[in-house]
Tab-separated table of C-alpha atoms in Angstrom:
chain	number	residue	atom	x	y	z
A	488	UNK	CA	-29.749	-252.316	-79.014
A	489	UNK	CA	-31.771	-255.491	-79.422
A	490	UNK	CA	-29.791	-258.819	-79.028
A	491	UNK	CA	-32.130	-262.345	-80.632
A	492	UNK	CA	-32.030	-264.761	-82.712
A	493	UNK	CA	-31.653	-264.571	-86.896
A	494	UNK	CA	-34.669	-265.014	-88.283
A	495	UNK	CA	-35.014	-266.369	-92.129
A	496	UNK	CA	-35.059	-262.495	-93.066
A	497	UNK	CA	-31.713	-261.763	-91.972
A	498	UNK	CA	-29.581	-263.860	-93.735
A	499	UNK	CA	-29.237	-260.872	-96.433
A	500	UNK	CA	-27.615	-258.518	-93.654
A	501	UNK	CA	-25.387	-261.124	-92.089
A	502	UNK	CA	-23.901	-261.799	-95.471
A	503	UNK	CA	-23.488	-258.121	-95.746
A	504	UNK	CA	-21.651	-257.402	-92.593
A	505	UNK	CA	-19.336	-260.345	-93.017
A	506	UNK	CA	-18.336	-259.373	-96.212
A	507	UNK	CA	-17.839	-256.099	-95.068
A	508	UNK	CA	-16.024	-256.851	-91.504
A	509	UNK	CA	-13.348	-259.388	-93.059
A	510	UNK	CA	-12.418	-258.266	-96.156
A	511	UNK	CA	-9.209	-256.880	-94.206
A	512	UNK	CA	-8.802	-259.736	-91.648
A	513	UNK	CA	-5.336	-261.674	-92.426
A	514	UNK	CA	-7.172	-264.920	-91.355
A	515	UNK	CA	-10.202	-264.405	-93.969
A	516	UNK	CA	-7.016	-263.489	-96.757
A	517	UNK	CA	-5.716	-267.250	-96.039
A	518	UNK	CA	-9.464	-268.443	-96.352
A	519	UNK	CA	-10.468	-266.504	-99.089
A	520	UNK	CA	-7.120	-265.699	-101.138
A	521	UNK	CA	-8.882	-264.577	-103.720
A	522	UNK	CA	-11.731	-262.669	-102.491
A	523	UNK	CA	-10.449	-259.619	-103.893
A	524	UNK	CA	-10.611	-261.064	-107.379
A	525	UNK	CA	-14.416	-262.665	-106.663
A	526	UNK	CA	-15.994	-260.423	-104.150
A	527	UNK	CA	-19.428	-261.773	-105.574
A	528	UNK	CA	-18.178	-265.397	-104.401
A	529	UNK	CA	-16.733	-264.266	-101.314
A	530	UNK	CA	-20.132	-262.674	-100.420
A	531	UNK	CA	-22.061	-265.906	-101.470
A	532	UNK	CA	-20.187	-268.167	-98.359
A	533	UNK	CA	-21.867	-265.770	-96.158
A	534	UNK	CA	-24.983	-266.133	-97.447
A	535	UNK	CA	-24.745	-269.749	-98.162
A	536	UNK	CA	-23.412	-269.920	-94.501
A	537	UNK	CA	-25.802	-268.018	-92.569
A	538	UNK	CA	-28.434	-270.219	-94.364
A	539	UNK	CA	-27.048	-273.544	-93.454
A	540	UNK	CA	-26.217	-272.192	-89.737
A	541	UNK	CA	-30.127	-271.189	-89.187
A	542	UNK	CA	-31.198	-274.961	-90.286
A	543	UNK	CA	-28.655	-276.676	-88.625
A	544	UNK	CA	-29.347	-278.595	-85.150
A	545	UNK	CA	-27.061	-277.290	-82.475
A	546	UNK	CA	-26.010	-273.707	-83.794
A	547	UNK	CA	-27.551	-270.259	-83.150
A	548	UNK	CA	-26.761	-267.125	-84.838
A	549	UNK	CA	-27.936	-264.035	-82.501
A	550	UNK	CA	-27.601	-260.653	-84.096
A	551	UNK	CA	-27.400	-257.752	-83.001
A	552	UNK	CA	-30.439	-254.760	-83.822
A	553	UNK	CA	-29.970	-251.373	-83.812
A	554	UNK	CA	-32.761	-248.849	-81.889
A	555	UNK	CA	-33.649	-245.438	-82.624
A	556	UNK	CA	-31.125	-244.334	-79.697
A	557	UNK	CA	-28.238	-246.709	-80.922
A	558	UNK	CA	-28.681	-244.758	-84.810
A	559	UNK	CA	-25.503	-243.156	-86.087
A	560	UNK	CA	-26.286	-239.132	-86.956
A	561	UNK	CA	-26.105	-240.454	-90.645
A	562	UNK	CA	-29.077	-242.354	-89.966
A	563	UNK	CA	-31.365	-239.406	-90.164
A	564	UNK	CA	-34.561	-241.303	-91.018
A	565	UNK	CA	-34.267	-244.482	-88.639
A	566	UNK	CA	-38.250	-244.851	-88.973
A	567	UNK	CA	-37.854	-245.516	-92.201
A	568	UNK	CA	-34.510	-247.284	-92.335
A	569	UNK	CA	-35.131	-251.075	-93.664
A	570	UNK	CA	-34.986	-253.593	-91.073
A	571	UNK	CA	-32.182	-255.277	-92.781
A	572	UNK	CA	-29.659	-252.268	-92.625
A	573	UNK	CA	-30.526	-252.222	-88.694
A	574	UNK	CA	-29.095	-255.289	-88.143
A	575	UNK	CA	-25.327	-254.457	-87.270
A	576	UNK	CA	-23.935	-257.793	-86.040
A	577	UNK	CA	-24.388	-261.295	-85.647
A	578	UNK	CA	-22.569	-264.199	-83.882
A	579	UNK	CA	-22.323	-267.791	-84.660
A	580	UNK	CA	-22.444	-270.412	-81.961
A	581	UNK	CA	-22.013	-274.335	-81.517
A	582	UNK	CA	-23.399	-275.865	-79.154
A	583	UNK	CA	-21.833	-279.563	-78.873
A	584	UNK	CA	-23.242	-282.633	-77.213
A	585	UNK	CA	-26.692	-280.331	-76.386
A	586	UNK	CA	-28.864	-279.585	-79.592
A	587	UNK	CA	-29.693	-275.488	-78.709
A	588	UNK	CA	-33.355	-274.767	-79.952
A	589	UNK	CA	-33.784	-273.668	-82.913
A	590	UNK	CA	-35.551	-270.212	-84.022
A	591	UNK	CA	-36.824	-271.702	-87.191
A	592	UNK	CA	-38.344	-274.218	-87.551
A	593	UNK	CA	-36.405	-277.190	-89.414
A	594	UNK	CA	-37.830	-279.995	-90.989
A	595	UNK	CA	-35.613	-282.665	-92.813
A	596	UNK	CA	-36.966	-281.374	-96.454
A	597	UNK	CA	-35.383	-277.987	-96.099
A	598	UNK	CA	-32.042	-279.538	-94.922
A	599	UNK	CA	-31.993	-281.891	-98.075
A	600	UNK	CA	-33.165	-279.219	-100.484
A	601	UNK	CA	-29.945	-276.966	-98.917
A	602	UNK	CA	-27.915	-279.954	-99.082
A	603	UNK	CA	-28.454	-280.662	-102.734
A	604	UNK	CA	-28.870	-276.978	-103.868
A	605	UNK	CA	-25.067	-276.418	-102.129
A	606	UNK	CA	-24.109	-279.727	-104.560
A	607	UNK	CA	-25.931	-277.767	-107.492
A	608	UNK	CA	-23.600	-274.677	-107.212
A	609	UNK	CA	-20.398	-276.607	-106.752
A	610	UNK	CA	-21.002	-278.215	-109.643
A	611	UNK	CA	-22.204	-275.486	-111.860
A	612	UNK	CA	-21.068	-272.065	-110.021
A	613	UNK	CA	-18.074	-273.403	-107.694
A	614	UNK	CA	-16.589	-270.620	-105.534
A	615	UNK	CA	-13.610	-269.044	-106.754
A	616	UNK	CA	-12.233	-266.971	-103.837
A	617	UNK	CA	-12.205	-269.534	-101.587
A	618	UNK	CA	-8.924	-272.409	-100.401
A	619	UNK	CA	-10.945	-275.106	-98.722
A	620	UNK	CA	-7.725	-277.132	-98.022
A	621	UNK	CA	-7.342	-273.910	-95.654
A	622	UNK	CA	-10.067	-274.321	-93.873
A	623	UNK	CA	-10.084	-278.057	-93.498
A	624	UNK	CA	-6.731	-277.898	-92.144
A	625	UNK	CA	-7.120	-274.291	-89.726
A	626	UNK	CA	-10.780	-276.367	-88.102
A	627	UNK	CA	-8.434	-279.697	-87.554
A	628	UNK	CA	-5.882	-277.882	-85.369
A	629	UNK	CA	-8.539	-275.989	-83.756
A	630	UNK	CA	-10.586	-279.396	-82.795
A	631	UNK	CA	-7.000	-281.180	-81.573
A	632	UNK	CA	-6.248	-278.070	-79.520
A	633	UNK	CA	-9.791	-278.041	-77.915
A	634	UNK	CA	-10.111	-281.920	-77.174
A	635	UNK	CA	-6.863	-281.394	-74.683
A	636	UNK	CA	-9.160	-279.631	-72.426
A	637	UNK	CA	-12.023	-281.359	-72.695
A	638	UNK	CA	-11.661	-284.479	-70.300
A	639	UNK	CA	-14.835	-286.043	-68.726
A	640	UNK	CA	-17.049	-284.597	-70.889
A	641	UNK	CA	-17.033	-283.438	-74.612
A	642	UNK	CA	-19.873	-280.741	-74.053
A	643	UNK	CA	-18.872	-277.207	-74.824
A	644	UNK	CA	-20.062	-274.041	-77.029
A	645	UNK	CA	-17.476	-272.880	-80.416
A	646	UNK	CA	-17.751	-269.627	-80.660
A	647	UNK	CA	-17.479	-269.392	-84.295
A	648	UNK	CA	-17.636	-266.045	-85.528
A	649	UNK	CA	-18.105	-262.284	-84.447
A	650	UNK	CA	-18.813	-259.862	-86.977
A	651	UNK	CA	-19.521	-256.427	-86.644
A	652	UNK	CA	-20.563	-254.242	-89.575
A	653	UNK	CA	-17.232	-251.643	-90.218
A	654	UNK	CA	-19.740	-248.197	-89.326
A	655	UNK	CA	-20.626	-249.521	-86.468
A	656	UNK	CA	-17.637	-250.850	-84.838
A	657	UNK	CA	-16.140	-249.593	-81.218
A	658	UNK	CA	-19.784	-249.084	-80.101
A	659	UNK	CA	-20.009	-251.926	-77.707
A	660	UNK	CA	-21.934	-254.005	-79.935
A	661	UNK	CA	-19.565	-256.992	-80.495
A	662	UNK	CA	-18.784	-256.795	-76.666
A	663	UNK	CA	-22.651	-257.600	-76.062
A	664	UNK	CA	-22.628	-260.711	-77.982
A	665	UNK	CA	-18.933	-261.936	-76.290
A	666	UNK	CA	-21.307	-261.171	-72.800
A	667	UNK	CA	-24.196	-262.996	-74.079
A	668	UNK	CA	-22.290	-266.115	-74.658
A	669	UNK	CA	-20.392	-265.821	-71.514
A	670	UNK	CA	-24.254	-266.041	-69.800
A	671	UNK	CA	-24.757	-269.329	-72.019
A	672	UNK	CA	-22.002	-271.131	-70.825
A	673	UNK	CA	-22.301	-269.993	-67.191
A	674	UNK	CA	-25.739	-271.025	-67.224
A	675	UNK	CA	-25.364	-274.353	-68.986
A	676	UNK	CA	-21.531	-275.378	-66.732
A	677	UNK	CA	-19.550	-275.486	-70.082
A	678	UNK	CA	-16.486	-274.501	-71.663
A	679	UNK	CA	-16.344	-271.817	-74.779
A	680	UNK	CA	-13.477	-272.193	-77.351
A	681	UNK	CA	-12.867	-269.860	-80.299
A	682	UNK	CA	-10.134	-267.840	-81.898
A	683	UNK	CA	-9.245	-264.493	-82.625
A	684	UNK	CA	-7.577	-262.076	-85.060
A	685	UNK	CA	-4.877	-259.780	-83.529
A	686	UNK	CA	-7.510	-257.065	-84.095
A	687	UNK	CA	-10.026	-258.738	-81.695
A	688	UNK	CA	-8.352	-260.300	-79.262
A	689	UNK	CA	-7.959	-257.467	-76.562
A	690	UNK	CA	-12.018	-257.626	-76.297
A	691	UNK	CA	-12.124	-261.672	-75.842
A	692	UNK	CA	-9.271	-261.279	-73.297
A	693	UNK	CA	-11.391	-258.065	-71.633
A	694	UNK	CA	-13.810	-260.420	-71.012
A	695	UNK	CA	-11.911	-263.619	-69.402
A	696	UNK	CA	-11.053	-265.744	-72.286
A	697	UNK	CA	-8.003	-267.214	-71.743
A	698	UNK	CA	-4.664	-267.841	-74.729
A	699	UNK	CA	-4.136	-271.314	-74.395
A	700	UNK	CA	-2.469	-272.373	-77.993
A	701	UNK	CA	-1.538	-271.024	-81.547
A	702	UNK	CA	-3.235	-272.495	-84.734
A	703	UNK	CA	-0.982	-272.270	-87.499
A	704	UNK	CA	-1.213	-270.724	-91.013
A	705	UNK	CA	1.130	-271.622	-93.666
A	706	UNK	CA	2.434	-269.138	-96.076
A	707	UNK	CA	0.635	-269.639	-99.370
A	708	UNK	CA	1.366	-268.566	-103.142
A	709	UNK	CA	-1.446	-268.579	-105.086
A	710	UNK	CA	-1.818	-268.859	-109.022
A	711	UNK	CA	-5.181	-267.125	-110.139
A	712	UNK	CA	-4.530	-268.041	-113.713
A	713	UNK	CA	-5.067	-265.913	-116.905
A	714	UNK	CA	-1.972	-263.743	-116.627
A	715	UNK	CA	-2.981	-262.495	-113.219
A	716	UNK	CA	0.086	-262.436	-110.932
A	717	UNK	CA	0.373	-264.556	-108.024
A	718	UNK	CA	-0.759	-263.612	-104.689
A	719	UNK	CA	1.561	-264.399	-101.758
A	720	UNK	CA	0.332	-264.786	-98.411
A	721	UNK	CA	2.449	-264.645	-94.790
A	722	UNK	CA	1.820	-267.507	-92.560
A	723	UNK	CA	0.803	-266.125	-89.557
A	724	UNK	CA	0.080	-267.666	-86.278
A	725	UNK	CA	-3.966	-267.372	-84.588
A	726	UNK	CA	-4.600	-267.297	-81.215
A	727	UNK	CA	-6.992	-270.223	-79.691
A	728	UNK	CA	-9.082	-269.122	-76.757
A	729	UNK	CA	-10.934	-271.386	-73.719
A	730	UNK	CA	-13.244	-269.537	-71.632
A	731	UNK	CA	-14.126	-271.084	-68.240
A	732	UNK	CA	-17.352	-270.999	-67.044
């Protein structure tokens, strides 16, 4: 496997695998209660975020690339497999206080022309699926929870989000991203924070994260509208993570 950083091209495959990877997760159901209903919206955030993430200072997405040894037996022709089905994974970092170096290049023109394209679609094709309220709220508890460990110095990485396409799961390929991070911040002195499903946790705590608080979800009932019946959703408790460098 090849681990580097997304390129422009890859956006298409890392709105694909997240798609794919969390339309099960209980977390993403709270984020996205109605994902189900507008898979075509719940798609778009990936690709809308996977674009922003590649032109913003201070974050790096690193996928991950499959090689001709890494190919699944269904992958009979992995010469002439398209270079966007070989990317398998990707992970999101923040890097805060210290701007990481960007892949791309970014100029302030293509950050404005995001900026007011993202304004364009609220306006005129809003997403559906999504409970930004949610969001808001789960990223506020997250930030208080992180600030109690940060004393002399704000600097850290936010490991925001791990996402490994379903076939490919259980092959190590998630674990190589958690270890590539865990280089990062031992190299750079810092502190990584993130959160976990129940699903992944046992990998970030394989691999010395430490459980240090609960964010909490409230149950929600949601009213799509147009006869459709309301969907209600546990609250549910996520587990906030601190790994030391």
């Amino acid at each position: 496997m090849k681990i580097r950083p997304a390129e422009k091209f890859d956006v298409p495959a890392i709105a694909r695998i997240g798609a794919s990877a969390f339309a099960q997760e209980p977390i993403y159901a709270h984020f996205f209660p109605l994902h189900a209903l507008y898979p075509q919206d719940f798609h778009r955030f990936f690709l809308d975020d996977a674009a922003k993430a590649l032109l913003s200072p201070g974050k790096v997405v690193m996928v991950v690339e499959l090689e001709e040894s890494d190919a699944l037996e269904s992958d009979t022709d992995f010469q002439g497999m398209q270079k966007e089905r070989r990317v398998v994974a990707f992970a999101t970092f923040v890097r805060s206080t210290v701007r990481w170096k960007a892949k791309i290049e970014i100029t302030e023109l293509r950050r404005l022309l995001l900026f007011f394209r993202g304004i364009w679609a609220s306006i005129t094709a809003p997403n559906r699926a999504i409970s930004r309220p949610t969001i808001e709220n789960y990223y506020n508890q997250a930030s208080a929870v992180n600030s109690r460990y940060l004393q002399l110095s704000r600097s850290r990485i936010e490991f925001r989000t791990l996402a490994v396409d379903p076939a490919y799961q259980r092959r190590g390929f998630g674990e190589k991203l958690v270890e590539w991070c865990g280089i990062r911040a031992w190299e750079e002195d810092v502190p990584v924070f993130g959160d976990a499903s129940t699903k992944g946790l046992p990998l970030y705590l394989r691999n010395g994260c430490e459980d240090i608080r609960r964010i909490i979800l409230p149950k929600q009932i949601v009213n799509p509208g147009d006869g459709i019946e309301s969907i209600e959703l546990d609250g549910m408790e996520v587990v906030v993570l601190r790994w030391k460098a």
